[in-house]
Short mmCIF file of N, CA and C in Angstrom, two decimals:
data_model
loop_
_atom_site.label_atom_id
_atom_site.label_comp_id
_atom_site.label_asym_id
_atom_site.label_seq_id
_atom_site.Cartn_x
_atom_site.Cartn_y
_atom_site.Cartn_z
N UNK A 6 156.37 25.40 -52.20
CA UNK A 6 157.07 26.06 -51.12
C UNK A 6 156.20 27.13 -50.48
N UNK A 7 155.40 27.33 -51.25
CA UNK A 7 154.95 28.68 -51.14
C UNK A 7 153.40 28.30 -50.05
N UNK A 8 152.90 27.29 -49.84
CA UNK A 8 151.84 26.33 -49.21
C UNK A 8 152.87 26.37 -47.76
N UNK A 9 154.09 25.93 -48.30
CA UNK A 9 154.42 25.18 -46.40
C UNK A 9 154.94 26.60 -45.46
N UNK A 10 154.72 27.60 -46.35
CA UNK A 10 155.33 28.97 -45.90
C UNK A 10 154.03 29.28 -45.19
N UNK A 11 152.98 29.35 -45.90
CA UNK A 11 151.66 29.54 -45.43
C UNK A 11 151.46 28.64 -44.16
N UNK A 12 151.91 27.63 -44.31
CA UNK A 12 151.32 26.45 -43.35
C UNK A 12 151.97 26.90 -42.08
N UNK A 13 153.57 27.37 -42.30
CA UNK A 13 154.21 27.56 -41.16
C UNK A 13 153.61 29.00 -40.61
N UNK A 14 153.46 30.44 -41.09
CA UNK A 14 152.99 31.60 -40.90
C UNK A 14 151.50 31.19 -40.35
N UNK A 15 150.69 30.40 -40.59
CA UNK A 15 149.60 30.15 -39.80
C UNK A 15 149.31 29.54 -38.87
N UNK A 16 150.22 28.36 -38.69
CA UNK A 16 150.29 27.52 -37.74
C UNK A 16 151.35 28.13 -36.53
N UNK A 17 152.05 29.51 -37.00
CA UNK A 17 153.01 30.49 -35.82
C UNK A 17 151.64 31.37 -35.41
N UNK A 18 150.86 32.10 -36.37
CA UNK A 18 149.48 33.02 -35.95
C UNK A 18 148.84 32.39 -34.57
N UNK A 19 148.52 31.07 -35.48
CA UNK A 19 147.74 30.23 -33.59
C UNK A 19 148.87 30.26 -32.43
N UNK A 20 150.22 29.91 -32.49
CA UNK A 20 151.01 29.33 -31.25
C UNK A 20 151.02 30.85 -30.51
N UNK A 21 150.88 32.41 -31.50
CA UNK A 21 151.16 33.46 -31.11
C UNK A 21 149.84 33.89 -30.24
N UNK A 22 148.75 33.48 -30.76
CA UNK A 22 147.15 33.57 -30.37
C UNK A 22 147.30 33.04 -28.93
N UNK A 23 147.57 31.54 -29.25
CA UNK A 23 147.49 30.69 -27.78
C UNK A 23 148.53 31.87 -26.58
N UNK A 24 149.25 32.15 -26.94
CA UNK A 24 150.59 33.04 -26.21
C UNK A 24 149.93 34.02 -25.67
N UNK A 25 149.06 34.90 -26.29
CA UNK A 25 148.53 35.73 -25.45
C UNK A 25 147.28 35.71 -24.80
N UNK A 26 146.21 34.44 -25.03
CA UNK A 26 145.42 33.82 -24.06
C UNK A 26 146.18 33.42 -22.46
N UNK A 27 147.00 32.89 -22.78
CA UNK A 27 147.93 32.02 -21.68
C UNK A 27 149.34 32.53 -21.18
N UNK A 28 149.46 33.73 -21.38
CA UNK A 28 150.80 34.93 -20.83
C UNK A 28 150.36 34.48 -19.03
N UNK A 29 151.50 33.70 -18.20
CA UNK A 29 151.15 33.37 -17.21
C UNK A 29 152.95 33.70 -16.29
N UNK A 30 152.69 34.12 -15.24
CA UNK A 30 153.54 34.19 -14.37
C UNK A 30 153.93 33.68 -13.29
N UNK A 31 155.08 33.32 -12.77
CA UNK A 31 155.01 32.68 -11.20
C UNK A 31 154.91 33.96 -10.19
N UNK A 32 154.07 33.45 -9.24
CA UNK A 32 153.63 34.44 -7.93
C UNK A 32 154.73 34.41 -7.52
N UNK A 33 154.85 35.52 -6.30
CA UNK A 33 155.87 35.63 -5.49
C UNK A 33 155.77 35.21 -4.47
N UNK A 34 156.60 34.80 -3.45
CA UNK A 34 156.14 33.87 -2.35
C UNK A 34 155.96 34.88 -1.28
N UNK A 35 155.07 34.22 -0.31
CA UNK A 35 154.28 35.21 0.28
C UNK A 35 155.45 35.93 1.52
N UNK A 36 155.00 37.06 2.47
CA UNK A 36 155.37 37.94 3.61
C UNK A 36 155.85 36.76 4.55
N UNK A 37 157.23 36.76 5.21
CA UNK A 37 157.10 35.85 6.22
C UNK A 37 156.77 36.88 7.69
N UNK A 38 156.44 35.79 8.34
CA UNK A 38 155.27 36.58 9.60
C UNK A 38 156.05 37.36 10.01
N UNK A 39 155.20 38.39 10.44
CA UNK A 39 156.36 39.58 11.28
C UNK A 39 156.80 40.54 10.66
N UNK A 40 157.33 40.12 8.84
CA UNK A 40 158.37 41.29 8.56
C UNK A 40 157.11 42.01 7.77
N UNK A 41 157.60 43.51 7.63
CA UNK A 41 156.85 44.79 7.39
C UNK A 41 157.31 44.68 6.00
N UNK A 42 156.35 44.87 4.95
CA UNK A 42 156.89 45.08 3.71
C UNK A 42 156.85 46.95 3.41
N UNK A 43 157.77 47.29 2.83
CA UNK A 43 157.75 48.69 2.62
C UNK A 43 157.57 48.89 0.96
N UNK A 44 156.85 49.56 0.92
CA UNK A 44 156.19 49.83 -0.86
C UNK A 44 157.77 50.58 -1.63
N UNK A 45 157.94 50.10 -2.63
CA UNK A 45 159.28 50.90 -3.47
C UNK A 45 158.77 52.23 -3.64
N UNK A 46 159.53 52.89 -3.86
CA UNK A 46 159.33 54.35 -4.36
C UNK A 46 158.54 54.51 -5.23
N UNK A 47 157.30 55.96 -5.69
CA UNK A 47 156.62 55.70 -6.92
C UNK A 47 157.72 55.99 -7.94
N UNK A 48 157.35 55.69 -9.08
CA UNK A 48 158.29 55.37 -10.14
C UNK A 48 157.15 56.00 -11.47
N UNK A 49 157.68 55.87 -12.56
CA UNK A 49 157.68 56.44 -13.58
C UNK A 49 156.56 55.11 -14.24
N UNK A 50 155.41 55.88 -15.29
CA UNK A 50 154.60 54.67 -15.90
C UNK A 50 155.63 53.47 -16.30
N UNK A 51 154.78 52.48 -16.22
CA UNK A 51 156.15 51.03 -17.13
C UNK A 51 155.76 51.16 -18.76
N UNK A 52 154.54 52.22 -19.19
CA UNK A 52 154.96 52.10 -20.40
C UNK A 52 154.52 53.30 -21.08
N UNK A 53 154.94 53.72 -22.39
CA UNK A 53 154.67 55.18 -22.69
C UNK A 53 153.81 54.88 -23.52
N UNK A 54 152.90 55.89 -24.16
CA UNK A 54 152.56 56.06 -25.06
C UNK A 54 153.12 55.85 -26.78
N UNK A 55 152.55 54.55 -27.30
CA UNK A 55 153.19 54.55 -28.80
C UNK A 55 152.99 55.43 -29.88
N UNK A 56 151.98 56.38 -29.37
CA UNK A 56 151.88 57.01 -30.81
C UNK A 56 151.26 58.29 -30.43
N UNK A 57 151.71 59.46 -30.73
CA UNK A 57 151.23 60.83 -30.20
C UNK A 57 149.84 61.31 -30.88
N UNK A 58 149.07 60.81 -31.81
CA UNK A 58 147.66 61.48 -32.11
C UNK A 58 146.68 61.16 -30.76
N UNK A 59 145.71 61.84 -31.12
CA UNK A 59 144.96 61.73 -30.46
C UNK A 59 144.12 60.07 -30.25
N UNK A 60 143.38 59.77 -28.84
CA UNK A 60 142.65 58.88 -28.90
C UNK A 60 141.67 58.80 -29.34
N UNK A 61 141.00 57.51 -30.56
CA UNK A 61 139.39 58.30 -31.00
C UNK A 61 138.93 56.52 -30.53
N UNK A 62 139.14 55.73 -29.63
CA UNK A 62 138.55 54.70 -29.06
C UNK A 62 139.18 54.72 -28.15
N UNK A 63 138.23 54.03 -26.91
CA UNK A 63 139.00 53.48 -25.63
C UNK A 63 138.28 52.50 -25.62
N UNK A 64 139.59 51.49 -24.45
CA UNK A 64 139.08 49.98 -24.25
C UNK A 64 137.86 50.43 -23.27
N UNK A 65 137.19 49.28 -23.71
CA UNK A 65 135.84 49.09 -22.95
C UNK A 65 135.67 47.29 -22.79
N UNK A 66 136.62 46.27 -22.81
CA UNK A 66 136.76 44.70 -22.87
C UNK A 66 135.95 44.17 -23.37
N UNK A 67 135.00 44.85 -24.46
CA UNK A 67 134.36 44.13 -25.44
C UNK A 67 134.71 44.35 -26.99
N UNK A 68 134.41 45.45 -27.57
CA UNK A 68 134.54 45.71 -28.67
C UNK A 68 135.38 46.02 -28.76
N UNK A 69 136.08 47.13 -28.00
CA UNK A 69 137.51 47.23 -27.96
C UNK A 69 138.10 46.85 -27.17
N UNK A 70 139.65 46.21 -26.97
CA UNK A 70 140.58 45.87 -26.23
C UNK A 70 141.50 46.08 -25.83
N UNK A 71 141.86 47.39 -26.30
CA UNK A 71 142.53 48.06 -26.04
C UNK A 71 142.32 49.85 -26.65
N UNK A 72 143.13 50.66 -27.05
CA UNK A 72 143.29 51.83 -27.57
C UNK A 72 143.34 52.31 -29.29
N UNK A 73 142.42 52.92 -29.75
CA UNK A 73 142.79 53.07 -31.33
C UNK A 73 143.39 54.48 -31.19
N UNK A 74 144.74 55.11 -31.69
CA UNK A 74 144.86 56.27 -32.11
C UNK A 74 145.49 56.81 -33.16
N UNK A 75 144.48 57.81 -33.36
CA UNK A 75 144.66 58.52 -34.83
C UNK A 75 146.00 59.11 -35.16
N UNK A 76 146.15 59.08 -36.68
CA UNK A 76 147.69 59.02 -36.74
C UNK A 76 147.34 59.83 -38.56
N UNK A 77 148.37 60.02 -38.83
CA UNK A 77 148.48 59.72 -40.90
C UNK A 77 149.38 59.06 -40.78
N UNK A 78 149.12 58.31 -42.36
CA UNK A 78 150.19 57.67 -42.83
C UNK A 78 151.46 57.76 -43.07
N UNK A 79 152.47 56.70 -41.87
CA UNK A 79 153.16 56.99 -41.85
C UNK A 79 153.96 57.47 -40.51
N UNK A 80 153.21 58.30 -39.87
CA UNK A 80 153.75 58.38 -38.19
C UNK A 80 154.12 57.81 -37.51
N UNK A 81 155.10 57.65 -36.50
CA UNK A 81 155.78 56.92 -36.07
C UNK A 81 155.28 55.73 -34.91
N UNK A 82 155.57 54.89 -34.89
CA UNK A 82 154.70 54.05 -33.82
C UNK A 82 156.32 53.38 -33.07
N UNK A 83 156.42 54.23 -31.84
CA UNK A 83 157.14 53.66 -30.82
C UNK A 83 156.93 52.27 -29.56
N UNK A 84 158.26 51.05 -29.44
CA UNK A 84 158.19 50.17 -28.66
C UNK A 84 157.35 50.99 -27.04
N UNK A 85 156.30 51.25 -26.74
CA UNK A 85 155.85 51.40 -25.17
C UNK A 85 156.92 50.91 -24.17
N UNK A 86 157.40 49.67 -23.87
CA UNK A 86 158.45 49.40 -23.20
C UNK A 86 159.37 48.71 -23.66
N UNK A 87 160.52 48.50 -22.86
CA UNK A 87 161.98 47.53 -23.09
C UNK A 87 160.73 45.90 -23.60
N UNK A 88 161.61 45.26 -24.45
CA UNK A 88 161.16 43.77 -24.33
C UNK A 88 161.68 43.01 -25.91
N UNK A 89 160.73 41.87 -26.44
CA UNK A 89 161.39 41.04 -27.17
C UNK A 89 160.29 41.05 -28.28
N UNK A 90 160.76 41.41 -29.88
CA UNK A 90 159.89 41.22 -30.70
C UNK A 90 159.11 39.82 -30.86
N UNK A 91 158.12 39.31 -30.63
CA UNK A 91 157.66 38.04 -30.41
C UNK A 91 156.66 37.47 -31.89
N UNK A 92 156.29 38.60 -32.43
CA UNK A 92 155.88 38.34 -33.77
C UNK A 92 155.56 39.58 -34.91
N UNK A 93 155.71 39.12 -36.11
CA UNK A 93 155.65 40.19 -36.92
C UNK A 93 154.69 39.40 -37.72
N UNK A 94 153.26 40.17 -38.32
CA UNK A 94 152.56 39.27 -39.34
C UNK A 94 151.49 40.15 -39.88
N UNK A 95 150.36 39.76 -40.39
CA UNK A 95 149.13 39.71 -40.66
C UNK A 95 148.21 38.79 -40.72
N UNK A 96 148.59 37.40 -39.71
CA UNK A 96 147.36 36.61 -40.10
C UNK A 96 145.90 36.64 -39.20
N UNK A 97 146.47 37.07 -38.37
CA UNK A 97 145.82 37.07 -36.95
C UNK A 97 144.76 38.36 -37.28
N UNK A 98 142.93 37.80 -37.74
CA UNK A 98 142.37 39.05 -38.31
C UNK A 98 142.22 39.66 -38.13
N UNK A 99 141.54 40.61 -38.58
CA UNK A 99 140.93 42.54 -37.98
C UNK A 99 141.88 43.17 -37.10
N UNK A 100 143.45 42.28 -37.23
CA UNK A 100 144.49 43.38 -37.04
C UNK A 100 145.51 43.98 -38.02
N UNK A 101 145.10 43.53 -39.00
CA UNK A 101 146.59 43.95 -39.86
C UNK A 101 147.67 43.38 -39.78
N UNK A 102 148.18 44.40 -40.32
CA UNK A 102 150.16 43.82 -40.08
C UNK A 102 149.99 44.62 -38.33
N UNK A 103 150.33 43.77 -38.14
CA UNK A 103 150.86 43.56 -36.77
C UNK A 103 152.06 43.48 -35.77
N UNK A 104 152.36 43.98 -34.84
CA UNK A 104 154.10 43.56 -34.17
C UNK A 104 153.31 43.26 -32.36
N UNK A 105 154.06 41.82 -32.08
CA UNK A 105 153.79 42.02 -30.77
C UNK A 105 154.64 41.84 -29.85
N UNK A 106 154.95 42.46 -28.84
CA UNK A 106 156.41 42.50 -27.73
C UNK A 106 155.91 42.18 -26.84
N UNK A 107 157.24 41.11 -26.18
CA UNK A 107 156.70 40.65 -25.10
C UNK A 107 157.83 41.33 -24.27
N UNK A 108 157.50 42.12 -23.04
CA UNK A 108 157.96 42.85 -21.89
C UNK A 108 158.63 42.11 -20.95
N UNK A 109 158.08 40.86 -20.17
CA UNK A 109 158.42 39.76 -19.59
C UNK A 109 157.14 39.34 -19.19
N UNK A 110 157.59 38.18 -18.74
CA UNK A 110 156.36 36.90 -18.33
C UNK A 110 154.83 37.22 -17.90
N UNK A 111 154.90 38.85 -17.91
CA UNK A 111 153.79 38.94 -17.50
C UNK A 111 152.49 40.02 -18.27
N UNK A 112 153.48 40.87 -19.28
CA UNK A 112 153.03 41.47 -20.30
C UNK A 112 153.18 41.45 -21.68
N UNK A 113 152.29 41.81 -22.65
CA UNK A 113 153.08 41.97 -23.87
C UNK A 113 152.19 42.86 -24.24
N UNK A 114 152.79 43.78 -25.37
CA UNK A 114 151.72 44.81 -26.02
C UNK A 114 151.95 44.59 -27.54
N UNK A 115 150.75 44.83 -27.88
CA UNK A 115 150.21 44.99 -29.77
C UNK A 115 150.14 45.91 -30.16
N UNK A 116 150.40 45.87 -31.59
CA UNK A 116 150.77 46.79 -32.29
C UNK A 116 149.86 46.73 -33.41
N UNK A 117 148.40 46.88 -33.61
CA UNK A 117 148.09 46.92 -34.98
C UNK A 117 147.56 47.63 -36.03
N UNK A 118 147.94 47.44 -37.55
CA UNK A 118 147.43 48.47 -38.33
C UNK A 118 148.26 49.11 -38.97
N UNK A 119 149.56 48.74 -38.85
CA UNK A 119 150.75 49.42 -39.40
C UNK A 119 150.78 49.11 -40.81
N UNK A 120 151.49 50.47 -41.38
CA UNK A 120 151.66 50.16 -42.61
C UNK A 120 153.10 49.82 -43.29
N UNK A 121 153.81 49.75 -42.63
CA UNK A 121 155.42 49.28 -42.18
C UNK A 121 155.80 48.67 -41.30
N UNK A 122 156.56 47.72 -41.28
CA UNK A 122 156.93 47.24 -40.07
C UNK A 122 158.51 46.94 -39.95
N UNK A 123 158.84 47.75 -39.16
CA UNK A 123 160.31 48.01 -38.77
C UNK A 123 161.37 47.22 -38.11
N UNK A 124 160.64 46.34 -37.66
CA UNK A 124 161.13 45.44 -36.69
C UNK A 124 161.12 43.42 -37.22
N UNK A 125 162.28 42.83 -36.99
CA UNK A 125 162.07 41.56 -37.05
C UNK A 125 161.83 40.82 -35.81
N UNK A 126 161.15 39.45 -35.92
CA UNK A 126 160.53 38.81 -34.78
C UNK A 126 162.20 37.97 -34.36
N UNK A 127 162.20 38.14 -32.68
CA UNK A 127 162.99 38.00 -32.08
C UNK A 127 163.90 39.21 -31.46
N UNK A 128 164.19 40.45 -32.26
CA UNK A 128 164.78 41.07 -32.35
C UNK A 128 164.31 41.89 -30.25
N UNK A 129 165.37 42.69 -30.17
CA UNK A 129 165.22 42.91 -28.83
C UNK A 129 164.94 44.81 -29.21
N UNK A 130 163.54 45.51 -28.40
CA UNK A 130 163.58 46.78 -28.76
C UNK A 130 163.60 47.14 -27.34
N UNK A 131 164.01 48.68 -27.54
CA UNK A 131 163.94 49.45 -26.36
C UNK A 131 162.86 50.39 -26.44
N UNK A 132 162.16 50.91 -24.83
CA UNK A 132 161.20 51.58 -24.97
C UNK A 132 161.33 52.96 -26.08
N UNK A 133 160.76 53.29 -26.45
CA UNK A 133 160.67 54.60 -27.45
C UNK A 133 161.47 54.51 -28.98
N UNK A 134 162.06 53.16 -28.86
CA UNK A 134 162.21 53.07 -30.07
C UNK A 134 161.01 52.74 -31.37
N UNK A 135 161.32 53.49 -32.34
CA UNK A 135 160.55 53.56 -33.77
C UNK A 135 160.44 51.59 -34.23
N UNK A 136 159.17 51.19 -33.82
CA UNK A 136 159.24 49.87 -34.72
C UNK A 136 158.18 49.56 -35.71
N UNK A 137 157.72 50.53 -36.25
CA UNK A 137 156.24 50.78 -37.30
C UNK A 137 156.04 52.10 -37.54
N UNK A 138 155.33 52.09 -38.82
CA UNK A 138 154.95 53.41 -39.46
C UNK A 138 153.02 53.02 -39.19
N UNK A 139 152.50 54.44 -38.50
CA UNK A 139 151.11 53.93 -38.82
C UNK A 139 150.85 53.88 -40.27
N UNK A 140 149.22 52.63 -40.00
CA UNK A 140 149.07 52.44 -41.68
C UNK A 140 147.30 52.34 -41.41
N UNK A 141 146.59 51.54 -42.08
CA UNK A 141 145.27 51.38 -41.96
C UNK A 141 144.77 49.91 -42.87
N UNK A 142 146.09 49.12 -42.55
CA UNK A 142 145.68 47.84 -43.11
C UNK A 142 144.84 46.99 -41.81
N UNK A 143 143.70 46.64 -42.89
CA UNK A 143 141.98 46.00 -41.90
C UNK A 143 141.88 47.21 -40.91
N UNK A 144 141.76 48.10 -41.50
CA UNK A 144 141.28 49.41 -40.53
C UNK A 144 140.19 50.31 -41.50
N UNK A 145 139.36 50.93 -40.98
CA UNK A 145 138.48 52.03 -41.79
C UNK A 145 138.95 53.09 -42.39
N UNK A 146 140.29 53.14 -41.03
CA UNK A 146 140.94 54.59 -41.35
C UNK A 146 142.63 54.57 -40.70
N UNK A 147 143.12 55.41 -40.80
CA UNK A 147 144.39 55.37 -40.41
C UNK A 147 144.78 55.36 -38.97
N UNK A 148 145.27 54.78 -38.39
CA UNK A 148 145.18 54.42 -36.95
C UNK A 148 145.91 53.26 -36.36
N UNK A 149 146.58 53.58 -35.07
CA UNK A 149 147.24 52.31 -34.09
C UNK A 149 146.03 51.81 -33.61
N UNK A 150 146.03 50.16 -33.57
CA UNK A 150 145.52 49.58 -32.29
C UNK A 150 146.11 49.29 -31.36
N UNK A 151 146.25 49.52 -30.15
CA UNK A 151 147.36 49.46 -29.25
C UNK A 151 146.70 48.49 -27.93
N UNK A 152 147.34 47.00 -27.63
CA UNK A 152 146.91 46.54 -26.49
C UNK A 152 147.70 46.46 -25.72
N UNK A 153 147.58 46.43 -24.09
CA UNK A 153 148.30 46.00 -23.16
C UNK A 153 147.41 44.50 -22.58
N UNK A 154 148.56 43.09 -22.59
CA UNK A 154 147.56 42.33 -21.80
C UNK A 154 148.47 41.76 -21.41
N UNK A 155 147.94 41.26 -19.65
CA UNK A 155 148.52 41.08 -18.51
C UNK A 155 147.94 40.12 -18.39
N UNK A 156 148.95 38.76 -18.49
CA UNK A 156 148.76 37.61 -18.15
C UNK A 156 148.06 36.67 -19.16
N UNK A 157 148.15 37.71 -20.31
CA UNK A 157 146.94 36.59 -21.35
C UNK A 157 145.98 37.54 -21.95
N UNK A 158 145.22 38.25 -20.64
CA UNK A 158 144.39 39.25 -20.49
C UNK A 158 144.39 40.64 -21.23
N UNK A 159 143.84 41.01 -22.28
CA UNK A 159 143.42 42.66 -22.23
C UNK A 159 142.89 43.61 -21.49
N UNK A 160 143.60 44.15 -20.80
CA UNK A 160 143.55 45.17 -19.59
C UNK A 160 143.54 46.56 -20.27
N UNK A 161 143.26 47.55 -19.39
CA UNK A 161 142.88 48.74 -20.31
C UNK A 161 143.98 49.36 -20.29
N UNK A 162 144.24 50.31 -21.02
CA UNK A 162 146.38 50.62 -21.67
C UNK A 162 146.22 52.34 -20.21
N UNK A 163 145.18 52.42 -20.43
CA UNK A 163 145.51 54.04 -19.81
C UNK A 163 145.79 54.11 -18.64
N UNK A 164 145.73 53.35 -17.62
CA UNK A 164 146.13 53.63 -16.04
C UNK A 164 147.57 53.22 -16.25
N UNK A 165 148.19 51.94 -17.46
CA UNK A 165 149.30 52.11 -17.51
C UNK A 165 150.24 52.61 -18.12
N UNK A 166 149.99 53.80 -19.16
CA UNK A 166 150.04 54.54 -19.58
C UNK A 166 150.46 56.18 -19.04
N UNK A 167 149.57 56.43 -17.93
CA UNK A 167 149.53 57.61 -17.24
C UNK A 167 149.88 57.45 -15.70
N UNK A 168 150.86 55.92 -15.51
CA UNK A 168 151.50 55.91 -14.14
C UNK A 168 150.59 55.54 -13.23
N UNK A 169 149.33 55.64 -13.36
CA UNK A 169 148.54 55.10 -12.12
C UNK A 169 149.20 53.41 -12.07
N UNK A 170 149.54 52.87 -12.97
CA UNK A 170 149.73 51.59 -12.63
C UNK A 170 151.13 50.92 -13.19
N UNK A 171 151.63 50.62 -12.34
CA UNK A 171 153.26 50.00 -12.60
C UNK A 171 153.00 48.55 -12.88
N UNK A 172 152.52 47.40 -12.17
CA UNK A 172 152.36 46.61 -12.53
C UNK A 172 151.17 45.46 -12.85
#
């Protein structure tokens, strides 16, 4: 039993892998001629900050892919936005135990390194809710890895983070 548990938890790691290569959206259909589009109001970042230590990495789309921040064991690691627990694990490497939410069709953010995990897959969280304790499993040291990726893509977390960027 204990093989087809494995088989299934690894063979969900890839379908979750493929998921965030291939996070794809439908466009919106284009301006019809003539009409003036008017920009919405600015609005508030779409996602907060998960974890209040300080930053001691930033994405740079190679080595890193997002954000590492320093934490102790144990600190709280908040949902960034509204969305849908999409996986809870550790197989997926050099992240740890892991949580990843998907926002809608066009984002999802990671969670890795926790040393708790608060949350079950499927489950629906709201932004600022508690769904991990930091931890430093496959880490050097104690610390969130935190990604934002758009469309598949790892994009860098801080313009959406600090409101420069809504979508």
């Amino acid at each position: 039993m204990q093989i087809q548990t494995l088989l299934f938890r690894t063979g969900a790691a890839a379908v979750i892998a493929a998921a965030l290569a291939a996070c794809t959206t439908t466009p919106l259909p284009p301006a019809r001629p003539g009409q003036t589009v008017t920009p919405p109001p600015a609005k508030q970042a779409l996602f907060i900050r998960p974890a209040s230590g300080t930053t001691i990495a930033r994405f740079d789309g190679v080595r890193n892919k997002g954000l590492d921040i320093a934490g102790n064991l144990g600190d709280p690691i908040v949902a960034s936005a509204d969305g849908r627990v999409v996986y809870v694990g550790s197989e997926l490497r050099s992240y740890g135990n892991m949580v990843i939410v998907k926002h809608n069709e066009t984002f999802l953010t990671a969670y890795a390194h926790a040393q708790t995990i608060l949350v079950k897959e499927n489950a629906v969280v709201r932004q600022g809710e508690k769904i991990a304790e930091m931890g430093r499993s496959d880490a050097d040291r104690v610390k969130l890895h935190f990604e934002i990726r758009k469309n598949g893509t790892a994009v860098d977390p801080e313009p959406y983070l600090n409101g420069r960027l809504q979508q």
